[in-house]
Short mmCIF file of C-alpha atoms in Angstrom, two decimals:
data_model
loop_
_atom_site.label_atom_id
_atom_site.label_comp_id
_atom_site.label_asym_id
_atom_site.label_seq_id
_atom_site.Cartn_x
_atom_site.Cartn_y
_atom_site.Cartn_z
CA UNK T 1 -44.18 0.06 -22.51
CA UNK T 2 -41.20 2.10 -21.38
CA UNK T 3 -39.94 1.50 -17.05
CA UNK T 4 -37.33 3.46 -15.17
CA UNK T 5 -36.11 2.52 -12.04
CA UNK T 6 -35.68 5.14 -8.81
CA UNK T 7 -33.47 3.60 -6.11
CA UNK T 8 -35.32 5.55 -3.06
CA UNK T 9 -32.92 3.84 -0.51
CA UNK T 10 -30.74 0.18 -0.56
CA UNK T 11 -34.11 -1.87 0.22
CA UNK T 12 -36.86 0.29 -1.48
CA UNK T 13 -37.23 1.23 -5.57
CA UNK T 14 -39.92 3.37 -7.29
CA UNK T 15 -41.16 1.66 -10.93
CA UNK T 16 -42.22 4.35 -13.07
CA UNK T 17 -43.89 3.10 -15.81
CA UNK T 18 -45.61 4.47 -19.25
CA UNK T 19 -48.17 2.11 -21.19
CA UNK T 20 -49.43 3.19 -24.84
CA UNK T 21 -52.93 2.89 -25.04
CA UNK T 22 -53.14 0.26 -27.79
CA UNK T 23 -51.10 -2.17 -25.34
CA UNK T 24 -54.28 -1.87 -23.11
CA UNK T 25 -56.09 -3.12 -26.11
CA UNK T 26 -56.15 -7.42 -24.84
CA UNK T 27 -57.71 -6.02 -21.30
CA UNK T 28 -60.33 -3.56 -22.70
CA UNK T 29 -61.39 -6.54 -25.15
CA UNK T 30 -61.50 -8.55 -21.71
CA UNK T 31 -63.15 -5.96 -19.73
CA UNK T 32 -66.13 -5.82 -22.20
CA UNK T 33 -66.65 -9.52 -22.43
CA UNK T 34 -66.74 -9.50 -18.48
CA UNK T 35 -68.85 -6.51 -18.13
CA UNK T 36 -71.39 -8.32 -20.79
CA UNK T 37 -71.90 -11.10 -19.15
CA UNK T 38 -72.59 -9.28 -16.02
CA UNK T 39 -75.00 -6.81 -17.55
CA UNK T 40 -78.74 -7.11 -18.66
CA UNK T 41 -79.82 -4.60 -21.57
CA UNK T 42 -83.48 -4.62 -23.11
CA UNK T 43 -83.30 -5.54 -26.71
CA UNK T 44 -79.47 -7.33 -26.59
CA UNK T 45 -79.07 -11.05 -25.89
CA UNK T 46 -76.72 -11.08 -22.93
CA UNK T 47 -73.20 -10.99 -23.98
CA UNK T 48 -74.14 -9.55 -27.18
CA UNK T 49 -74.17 -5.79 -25.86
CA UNK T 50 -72.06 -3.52 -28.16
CA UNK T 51 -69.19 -1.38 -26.63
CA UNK T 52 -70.46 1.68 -27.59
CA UNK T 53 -73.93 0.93 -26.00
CA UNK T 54 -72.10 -0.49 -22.65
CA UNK T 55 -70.12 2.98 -22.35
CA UNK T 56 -73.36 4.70 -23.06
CA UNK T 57 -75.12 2.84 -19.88
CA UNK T 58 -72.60 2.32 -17.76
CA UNK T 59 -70.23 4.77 -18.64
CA UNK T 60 -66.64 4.27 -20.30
CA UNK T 61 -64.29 4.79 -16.83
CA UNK T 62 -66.05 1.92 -15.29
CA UNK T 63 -64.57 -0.40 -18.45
CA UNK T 64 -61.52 1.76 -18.33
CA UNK T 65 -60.84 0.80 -14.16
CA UNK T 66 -62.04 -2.71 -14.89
CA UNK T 67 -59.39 -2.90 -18.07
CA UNK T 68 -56.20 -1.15 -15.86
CA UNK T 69 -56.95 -3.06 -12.84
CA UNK T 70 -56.57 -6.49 -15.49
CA UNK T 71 -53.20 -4.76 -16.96
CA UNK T 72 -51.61 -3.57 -13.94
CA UNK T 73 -50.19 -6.62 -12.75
CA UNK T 74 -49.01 -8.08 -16.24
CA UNK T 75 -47.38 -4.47 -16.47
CA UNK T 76 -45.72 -4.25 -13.11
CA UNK T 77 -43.93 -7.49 -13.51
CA UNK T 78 -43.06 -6.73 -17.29
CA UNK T 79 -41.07 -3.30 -15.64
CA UNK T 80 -39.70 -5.90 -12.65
CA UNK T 81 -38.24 -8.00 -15.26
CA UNK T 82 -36.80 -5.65 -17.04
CA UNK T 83 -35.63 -3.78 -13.89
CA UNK T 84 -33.74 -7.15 -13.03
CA UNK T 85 -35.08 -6.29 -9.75
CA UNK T 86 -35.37 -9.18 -6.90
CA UNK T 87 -39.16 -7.68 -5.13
CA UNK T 88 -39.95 -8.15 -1.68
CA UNK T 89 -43.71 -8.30 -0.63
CA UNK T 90 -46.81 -6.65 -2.51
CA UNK T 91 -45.30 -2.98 -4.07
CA UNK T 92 -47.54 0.39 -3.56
CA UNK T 93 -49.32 1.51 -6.97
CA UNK T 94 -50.46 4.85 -7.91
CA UNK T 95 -51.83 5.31 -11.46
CA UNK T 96 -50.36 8.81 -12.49
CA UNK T 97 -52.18 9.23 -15.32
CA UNK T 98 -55.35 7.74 -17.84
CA UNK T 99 -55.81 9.08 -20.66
CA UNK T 100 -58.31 7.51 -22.60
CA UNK T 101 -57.08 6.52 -25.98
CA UNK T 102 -53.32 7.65 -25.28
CA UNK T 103 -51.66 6.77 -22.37
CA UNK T 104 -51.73 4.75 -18.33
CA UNK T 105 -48.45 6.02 -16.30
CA UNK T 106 -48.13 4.34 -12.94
CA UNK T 107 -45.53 4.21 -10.33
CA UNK T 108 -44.96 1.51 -7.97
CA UNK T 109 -43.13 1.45 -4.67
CA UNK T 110 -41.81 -1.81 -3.53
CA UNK T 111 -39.43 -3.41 -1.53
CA UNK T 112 -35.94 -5.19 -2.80
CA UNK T 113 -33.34 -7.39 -1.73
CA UNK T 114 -30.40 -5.48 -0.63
CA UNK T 115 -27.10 -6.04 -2.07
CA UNK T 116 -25.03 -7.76 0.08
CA UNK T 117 -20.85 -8.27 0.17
CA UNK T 118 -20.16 -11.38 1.79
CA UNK T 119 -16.71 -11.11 3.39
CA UNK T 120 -14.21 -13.62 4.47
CA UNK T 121 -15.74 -15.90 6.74
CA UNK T 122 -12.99 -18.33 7.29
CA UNK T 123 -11.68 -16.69 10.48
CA UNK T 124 -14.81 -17.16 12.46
CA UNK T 125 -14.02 -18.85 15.54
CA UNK T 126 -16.73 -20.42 18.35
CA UNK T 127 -16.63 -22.79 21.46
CA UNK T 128 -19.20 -25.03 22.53
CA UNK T 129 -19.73 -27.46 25.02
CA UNK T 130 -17.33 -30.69 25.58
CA UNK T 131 -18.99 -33.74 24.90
CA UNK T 132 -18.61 -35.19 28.42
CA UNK T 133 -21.18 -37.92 30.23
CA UNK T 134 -20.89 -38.31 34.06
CA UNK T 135 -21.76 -41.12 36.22
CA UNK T 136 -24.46 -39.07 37.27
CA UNK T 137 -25.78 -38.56 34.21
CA UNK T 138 -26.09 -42.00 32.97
CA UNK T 139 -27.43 -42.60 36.84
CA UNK T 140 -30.31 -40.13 35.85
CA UNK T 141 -30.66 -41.81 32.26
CA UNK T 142 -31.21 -45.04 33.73
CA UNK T 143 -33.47 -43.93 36.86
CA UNK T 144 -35.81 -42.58 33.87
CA UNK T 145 -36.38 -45.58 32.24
CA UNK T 146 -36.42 -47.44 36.07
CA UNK T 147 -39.48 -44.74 36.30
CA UNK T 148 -40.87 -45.97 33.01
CA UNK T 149 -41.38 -49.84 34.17
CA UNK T 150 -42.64 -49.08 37.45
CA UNK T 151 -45.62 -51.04 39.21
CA UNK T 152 -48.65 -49.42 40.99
CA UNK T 153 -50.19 -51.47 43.84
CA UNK T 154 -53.42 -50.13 46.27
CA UNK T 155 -53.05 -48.95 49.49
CA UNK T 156 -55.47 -48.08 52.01
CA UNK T 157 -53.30 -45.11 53.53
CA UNK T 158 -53.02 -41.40 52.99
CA UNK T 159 -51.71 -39.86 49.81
CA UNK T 160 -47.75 -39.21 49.81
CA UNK T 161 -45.83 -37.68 47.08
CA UNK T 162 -44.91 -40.10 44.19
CA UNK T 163 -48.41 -41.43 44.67
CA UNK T 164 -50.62 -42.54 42.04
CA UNK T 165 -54.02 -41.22 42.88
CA UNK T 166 -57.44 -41.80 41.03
CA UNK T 167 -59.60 -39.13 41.47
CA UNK T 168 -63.00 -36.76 40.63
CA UNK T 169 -62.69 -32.96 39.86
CA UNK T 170 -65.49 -30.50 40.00
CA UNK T 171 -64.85 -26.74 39.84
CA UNK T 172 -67.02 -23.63 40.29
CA UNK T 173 -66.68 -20.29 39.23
CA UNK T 174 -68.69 -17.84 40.96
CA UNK T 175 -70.46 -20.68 42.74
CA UNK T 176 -71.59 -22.15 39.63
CA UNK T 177 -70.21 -25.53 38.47
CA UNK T 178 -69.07 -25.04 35.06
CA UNK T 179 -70.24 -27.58 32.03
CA UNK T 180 -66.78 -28.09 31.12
CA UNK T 181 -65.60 -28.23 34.63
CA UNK T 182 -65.99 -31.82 35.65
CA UNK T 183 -63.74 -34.66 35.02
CA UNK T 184 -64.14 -37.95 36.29
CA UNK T 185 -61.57 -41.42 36.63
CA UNK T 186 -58.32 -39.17 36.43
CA UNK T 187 -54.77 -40.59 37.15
CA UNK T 188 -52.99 -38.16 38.81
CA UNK T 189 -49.40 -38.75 40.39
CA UNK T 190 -48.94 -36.45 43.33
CA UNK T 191 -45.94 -33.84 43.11
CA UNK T 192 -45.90 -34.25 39.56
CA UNK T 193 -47.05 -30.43 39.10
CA UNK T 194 -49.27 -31.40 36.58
CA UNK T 195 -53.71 -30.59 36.27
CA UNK T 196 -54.01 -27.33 38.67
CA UNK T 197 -51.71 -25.79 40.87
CA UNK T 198 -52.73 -26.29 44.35
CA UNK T 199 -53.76 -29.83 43.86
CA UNK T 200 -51.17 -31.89 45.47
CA UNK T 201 -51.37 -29.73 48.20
CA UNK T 202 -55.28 -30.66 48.73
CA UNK T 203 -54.98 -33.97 47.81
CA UNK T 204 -51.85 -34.86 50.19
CA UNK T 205 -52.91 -36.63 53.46
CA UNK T 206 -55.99 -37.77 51.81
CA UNK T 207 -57.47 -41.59 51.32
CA UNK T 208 -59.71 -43.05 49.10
CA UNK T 209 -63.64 -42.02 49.77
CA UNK T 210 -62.24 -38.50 51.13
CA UNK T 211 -62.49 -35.03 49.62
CA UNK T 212 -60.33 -31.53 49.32
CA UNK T 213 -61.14 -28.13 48.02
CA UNK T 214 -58.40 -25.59 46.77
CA UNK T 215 -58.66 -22.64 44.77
CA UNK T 216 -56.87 -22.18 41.04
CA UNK T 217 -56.51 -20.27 38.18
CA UNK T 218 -58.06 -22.51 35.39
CA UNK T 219 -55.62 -22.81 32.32
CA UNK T 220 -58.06 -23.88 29.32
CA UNK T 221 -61.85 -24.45 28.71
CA UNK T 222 -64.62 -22.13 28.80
CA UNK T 223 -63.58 -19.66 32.02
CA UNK T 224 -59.96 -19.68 31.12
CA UNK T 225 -58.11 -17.37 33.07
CA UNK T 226 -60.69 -17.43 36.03
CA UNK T 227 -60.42 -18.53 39.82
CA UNK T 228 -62.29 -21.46 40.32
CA UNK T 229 -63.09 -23.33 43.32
CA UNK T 230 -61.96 -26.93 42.50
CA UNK T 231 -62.99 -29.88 45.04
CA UNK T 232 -61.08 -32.96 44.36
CA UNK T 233 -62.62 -36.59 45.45
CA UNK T 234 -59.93 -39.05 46.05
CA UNK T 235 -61.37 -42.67 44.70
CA UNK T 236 -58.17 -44.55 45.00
CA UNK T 237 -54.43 -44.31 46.35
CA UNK T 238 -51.80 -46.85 44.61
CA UNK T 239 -47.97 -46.61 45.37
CA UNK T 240 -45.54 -46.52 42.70
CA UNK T 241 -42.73 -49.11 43.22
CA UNK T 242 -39.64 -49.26 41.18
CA UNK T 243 -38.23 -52.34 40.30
CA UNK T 244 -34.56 -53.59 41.59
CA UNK T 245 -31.39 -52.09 40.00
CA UNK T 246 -30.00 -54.90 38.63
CA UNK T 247 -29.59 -57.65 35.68
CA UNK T 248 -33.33 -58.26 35.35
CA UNK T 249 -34.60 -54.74 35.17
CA UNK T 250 -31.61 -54.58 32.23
CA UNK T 251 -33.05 -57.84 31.02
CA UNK T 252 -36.77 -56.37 31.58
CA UNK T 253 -36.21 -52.91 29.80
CA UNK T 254 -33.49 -53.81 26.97
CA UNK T 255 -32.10 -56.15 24.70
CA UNK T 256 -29.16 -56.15 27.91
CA UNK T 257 -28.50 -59.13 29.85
CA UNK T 258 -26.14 -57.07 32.00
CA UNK T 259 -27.04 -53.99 34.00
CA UNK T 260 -23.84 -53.00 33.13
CA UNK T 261 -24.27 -53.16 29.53
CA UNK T 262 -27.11 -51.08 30.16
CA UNK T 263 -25.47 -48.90 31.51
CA UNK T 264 -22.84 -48.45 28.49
CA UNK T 265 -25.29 -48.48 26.15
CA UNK T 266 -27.08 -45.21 27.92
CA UNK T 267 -23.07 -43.86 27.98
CA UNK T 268 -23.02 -44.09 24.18
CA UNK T 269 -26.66 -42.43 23.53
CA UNK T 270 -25.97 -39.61 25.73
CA UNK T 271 -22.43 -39.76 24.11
CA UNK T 272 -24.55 -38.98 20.66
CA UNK T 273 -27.31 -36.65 22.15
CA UNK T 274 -24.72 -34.57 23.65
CA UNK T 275 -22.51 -34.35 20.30
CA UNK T 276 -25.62 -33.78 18.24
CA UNK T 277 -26.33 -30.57 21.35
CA UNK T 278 -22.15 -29.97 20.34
CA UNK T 279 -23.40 -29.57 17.10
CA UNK T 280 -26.00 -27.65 17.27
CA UNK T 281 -24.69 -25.02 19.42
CA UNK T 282 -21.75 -24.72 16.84
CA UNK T 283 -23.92 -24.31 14.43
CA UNK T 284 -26.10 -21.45 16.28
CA UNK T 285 -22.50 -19.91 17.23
CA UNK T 286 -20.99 -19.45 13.73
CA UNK T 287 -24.33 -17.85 12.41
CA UNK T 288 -24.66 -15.70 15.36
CA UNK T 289 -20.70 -14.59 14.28
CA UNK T 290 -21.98 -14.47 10.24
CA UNK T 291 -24.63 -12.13 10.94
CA UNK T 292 -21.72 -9.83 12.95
CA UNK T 293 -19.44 -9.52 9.82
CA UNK T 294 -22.50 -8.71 7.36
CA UNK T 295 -24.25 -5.23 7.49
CA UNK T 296 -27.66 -5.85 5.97
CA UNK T 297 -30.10 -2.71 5.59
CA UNK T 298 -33.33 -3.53 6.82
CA UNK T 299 -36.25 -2.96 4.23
CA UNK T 300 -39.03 -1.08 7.15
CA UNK T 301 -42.43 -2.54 5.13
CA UNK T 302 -41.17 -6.34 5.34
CA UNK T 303 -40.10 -5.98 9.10
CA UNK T 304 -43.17 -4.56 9.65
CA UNK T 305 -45.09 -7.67 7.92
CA UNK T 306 -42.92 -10.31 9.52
CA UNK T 307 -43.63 -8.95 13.26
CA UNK T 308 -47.08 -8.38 12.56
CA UNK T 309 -46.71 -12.04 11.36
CA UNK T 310 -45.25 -13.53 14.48
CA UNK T 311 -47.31 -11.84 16.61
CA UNK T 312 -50.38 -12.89 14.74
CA UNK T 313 -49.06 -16.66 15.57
CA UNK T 314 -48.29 -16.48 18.47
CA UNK T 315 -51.36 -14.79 19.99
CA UNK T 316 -53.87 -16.96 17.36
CA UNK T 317 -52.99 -19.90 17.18
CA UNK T 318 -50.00 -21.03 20.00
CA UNK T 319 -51.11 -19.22 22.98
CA UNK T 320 -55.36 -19.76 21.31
CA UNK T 321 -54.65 -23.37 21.47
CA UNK T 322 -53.82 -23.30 25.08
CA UNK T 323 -56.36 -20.97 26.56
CA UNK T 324 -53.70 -17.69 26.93
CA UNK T 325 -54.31 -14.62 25.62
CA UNK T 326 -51.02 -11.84 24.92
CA UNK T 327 -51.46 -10.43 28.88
CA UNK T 328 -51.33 -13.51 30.39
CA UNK T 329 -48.87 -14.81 28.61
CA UNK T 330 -46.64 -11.77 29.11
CA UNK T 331 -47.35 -12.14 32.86
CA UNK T 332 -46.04 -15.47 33.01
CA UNK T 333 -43.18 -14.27 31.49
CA UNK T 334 -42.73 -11.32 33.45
CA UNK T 335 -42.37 -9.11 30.45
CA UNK T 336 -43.82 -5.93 29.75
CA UNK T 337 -45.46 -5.51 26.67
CA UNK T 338 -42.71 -2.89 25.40
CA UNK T 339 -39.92 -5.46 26.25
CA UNK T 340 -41.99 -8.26 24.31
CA UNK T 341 -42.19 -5.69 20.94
CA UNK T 342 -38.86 -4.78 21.58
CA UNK T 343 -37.73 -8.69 21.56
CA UNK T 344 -40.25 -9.80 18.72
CA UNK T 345 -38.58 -7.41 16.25
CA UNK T 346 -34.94 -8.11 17.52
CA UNK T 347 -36.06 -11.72 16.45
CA UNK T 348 -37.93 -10.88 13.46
CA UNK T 349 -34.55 -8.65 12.37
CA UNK T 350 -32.74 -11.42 12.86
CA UNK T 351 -34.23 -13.90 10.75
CA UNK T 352 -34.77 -11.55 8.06
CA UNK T 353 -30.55 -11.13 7.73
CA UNK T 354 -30.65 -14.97 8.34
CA UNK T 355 -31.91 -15.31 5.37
CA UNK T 356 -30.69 -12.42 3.22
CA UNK T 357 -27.44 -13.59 4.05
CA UNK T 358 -27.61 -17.23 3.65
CA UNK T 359 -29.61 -17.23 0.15
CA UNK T 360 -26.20 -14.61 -1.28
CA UNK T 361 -24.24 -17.42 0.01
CA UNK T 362 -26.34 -20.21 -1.45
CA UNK T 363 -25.54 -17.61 -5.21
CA UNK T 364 -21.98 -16.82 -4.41
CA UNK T 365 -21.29 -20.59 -3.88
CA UNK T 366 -23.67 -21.72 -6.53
CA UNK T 367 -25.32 -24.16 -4.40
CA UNK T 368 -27.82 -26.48 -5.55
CA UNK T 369 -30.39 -28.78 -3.93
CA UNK T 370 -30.92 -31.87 -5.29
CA UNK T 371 -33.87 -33.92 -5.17
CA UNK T 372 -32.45 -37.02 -2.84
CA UNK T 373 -31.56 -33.62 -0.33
CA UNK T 374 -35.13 -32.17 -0.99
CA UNK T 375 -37.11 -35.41 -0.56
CA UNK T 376 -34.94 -35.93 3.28
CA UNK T 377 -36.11 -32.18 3.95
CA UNK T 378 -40.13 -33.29 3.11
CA UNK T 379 -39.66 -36.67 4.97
CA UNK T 380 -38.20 -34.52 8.07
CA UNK T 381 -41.13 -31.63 7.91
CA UNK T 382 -43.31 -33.92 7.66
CA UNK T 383 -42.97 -36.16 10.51
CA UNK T 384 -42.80 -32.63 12.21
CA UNK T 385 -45.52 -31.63 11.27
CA UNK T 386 -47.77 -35.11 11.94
CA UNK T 387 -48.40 -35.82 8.57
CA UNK T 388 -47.58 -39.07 6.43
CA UNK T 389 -44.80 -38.16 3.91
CA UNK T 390 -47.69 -38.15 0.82
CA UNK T 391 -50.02 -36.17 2.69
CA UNK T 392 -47.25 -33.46 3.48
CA UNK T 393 -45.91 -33.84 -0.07
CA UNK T 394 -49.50 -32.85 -1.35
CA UNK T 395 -50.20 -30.18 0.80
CA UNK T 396 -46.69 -28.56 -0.04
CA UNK T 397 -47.12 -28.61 -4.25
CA UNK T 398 -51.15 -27.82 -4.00
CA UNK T 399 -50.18 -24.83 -1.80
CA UNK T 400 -46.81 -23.65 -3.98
CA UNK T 401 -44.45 -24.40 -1.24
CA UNK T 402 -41.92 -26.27 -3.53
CA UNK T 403 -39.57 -23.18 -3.35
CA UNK T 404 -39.89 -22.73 -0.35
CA UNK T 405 -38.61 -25.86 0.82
CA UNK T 406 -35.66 -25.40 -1.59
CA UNK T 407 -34.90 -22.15 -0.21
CA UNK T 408 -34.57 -23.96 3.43
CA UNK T 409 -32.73 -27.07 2.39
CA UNK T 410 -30.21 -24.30 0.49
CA UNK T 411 -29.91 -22.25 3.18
CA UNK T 412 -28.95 -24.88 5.48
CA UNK T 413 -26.20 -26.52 3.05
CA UNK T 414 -24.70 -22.64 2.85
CA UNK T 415 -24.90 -22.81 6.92
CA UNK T 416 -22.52 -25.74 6.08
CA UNK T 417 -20.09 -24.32 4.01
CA UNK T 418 -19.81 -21.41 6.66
CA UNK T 419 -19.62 -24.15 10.09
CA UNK T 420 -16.92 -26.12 7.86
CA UNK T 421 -14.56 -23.03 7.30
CA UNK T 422 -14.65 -22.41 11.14
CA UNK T 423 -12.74 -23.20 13.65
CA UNK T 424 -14.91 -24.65 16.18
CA UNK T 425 -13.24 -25.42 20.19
CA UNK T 426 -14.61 -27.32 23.01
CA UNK T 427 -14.09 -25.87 26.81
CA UNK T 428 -11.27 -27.93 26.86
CA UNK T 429 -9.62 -26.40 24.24
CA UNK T 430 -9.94 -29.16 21.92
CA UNK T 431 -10.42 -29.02 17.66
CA UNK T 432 -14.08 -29.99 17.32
CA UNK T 433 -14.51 -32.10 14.05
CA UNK T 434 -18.09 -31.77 13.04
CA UNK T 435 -17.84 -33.73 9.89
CA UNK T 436 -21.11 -35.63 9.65
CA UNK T 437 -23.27 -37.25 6.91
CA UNK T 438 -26.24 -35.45 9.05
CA UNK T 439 -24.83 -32.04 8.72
CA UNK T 440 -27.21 -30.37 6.10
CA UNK T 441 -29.87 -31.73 7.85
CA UNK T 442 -29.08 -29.95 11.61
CA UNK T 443 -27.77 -27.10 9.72
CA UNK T 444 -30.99 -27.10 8.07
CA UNK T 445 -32.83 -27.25 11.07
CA UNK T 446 -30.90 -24.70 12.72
CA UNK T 447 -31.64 -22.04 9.58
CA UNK T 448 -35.12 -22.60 10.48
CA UNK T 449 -35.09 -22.25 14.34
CA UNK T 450 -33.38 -18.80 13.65
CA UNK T 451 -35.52 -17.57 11.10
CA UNK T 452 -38.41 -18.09 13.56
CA UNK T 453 -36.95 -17.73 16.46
CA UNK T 454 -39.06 -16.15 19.05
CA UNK T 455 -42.55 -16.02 19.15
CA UNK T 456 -42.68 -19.67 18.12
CA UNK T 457 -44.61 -22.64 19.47
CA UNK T 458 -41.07 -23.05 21.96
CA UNK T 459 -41.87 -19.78 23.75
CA UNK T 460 -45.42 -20.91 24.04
CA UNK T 461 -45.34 -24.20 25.33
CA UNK T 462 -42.75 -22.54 27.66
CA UNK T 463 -45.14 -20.25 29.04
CA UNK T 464 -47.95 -23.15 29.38
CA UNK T 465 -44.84 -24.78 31.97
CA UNK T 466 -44.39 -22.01 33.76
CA UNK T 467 -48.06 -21.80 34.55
CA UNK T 468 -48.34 -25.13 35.22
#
């Protein structure tokens, strides 16, 4: 087999490649043994049909195309290797020429890795947020877990906001009351925003044994996307009362015998959420600068795929799940459906260079992953994910994932390398020392939120808010 190698542009190679026709000789010998077992001819036991008797019946170019389409593949990848060419995506074949008895010629058209020059990346310089926790915000901290042990007791008046209400929904759609449109013995706490809009104002200035109608858009089921008439039955009314602010509630809701060590305690947490948020943003920051200082052609077919891809996702299976189809959702989001392509391939862009430029990284600072660093990455997917650790582990190596996972846990520790050569300021002009034992893993995390940044399951359940 002889292979040459046409650089068409820096993401996109044409193989040309030139088989003799005795290398062919392995799939010919396997397309007759396939075609013989398929085959029934009068006076042969099957699988015992000659060649010359098969070409005779069933003509020689249907064991020739059965023979190349065997080869092709084993072929291709022979002229890859040899190429030393790093192949994005499925190429585009063309078989130039069959002769039989003489020669297959092929070309193939396929993506490639552009070469990238990393420069110096030690000047990169971001500011983030300073780690700062009010009085307020530990007042709001503690008010939500005040919220948390609250009590419920009946009372015989009209429904206020902040009231627990029990009641019966029934909605119609064309003045027919839908099979999937009553629910019966709901909880519903008024002003909470949640179930329908237009329910707390129905429900409001209602008691129990009294009814409301309203009208709403229904979110899910079988006439999602429809007006329906809903009428609401109000069964009970219970006030929500929050208990005392002071050293029993701490004693009630912690391991605090103080409400002022409850207090510092929710300091220090929001102390460590808000240095983890420090970190993150840092993180986000110095990639966002990265991707500035590397120009990274674009190869046009695997753009294409990936925001075909996230589209895909988003409109089967993220908005699916929640009853939104692509014009709804783009009407929540006041986008046009220009502005939305223009933004998913922005996004898909960017996590293509993401990537390009953190795997020449993870080679130009010979990175490795161990398996301790792997294993942490499966754990952390997997609790993601809602999956036990084995049953994540399984589904990963049955569905060839392995690399995969590699390739993430790599990126993230070259994210590292990058975030550690910066210099990273808070607002207050302060050096912000991000040296943690945790940083793979955020940085890890943070590869992967770019990569699929956009029309992710974020946007989604962002858009099922907004309509709520």
């Amino acid at each position: 087999m002889k292979s040459a190698v046409e650089t068409l542009n820096p993401t996109r190679v044409r193989l040309t490649v030139e088989v003799p026709f005795e290398e062919l000789k392995p799939s010919l010998d396997a397309a007759y043994k396939k075609i013989n077992q398929q085959v029934t001819v009068k006076g042969f036991r099957q699988g015992k049909v000659p060649a010359r008797v098969i070409d005779q019946r069933f003509g020689r170019g249907a064991v020739l195309e059965e023979a190349v389409n065997d080869a092709l593949p084993k072929f291709y990848t022979e002229a890859v290797n040899e190429g030393e060419l790093n192949v994005l995506g499925q190429p585009e074949v063309d078989i130039t020429e069959l002769k039989d008895g003489e020669l297959l010629a092929f070309t193939a058209e396929v993506d490639v890795r552009p070469a990238l020059e990393i420069p110096d990346y030690s000047g990169i310089e971001v500011e983030v947020d300073a780690v700062e926790v009010s009085d307020e915000d530990i007042d709001k901290s503690v008010e939500q877990l005040r919220e948390r042990f609250a009590s419920t007791s009946p009372v015989e008046r009209a429904a206020e906001d902040g009231d627990v209400l029990t009641v019966d929904l029934e909605a119609k759609v064309d003045g027919e009351v839908l099979e999937d449109g009553v629910a019966k013995g709901v909880s519903y706490t008024v002003g909470s925003g949640e179930l329908l809009d237009g329910i707390d104002e129905a429900v409001k200035g209602l008691k129990a044994g009294e009814s409301g109608t309203f009208t709403s858009e229904l979110k899910g089921g079988s006439a999602a996307g429809k007006e329906a008439e809903v009428k609401v039955d109000v069964t009970a009314v219970a006030a929500r009362e929050l208990p005392a602010l002071d050293d029993d509630f701490a004693q009630l809701a912690s391991e605090f015998d103080t409400l002022e060590e409850l207090r510092a305690d929710s300091a220090k947490r929001l102390a460590q959420m808000k240095k983890y948020d420090q970190a993150t943003q840092a993180q986000e920051k110095v990639l966002d600068e990265l991707l500035k200082l590397v120009e990274v052609p674009m190869p046009e077919k695997l753009l294409a795929d990936e925001i075909e891809t996230r589209k895909h996702n988003l409109v089967n299976h993220q908005l699916a799940q929640m009853g939104l189809d692509l014009a709804k959702y783009l009407e929540i989001q006041g986008k046009t459906e220009e502005e939305f392509d223009a933004e998913t391939k922005e996004q898909a862009e960017k996590g293509i260079k993401t990537q390009f430029i953190l795997d020449e990284l993870v080679n130009k600072e010979k990175l490795n992953v161990s398996q301790e660093e792997l294993t942490e990455h499966l754990m952390r997917r997997a609790q993601s994910s809602g999956m036990s650790p084995d049953q994540f582990a399984q589904a990963v190596v049955e569905g060839g994932q392995v690399p995969m996972l590699v390739g993430e846990v790599a990126r993230g520790k070259a994210l590292a390398v990058v975030v550690e050569a910066a210099t990273v300021k808070d607002t207050n002009g302060e050096i912000v020392d991000l040296d943690d034992e945790d940083e793979t893993a955020e940085t890890t995390e943070t590869v992967e939120a770019s990569e699929a940044e956009g029309t992710d399951a974020e946007q989604a359940e962002k858009a099922e808010k907004t309509e709520g």
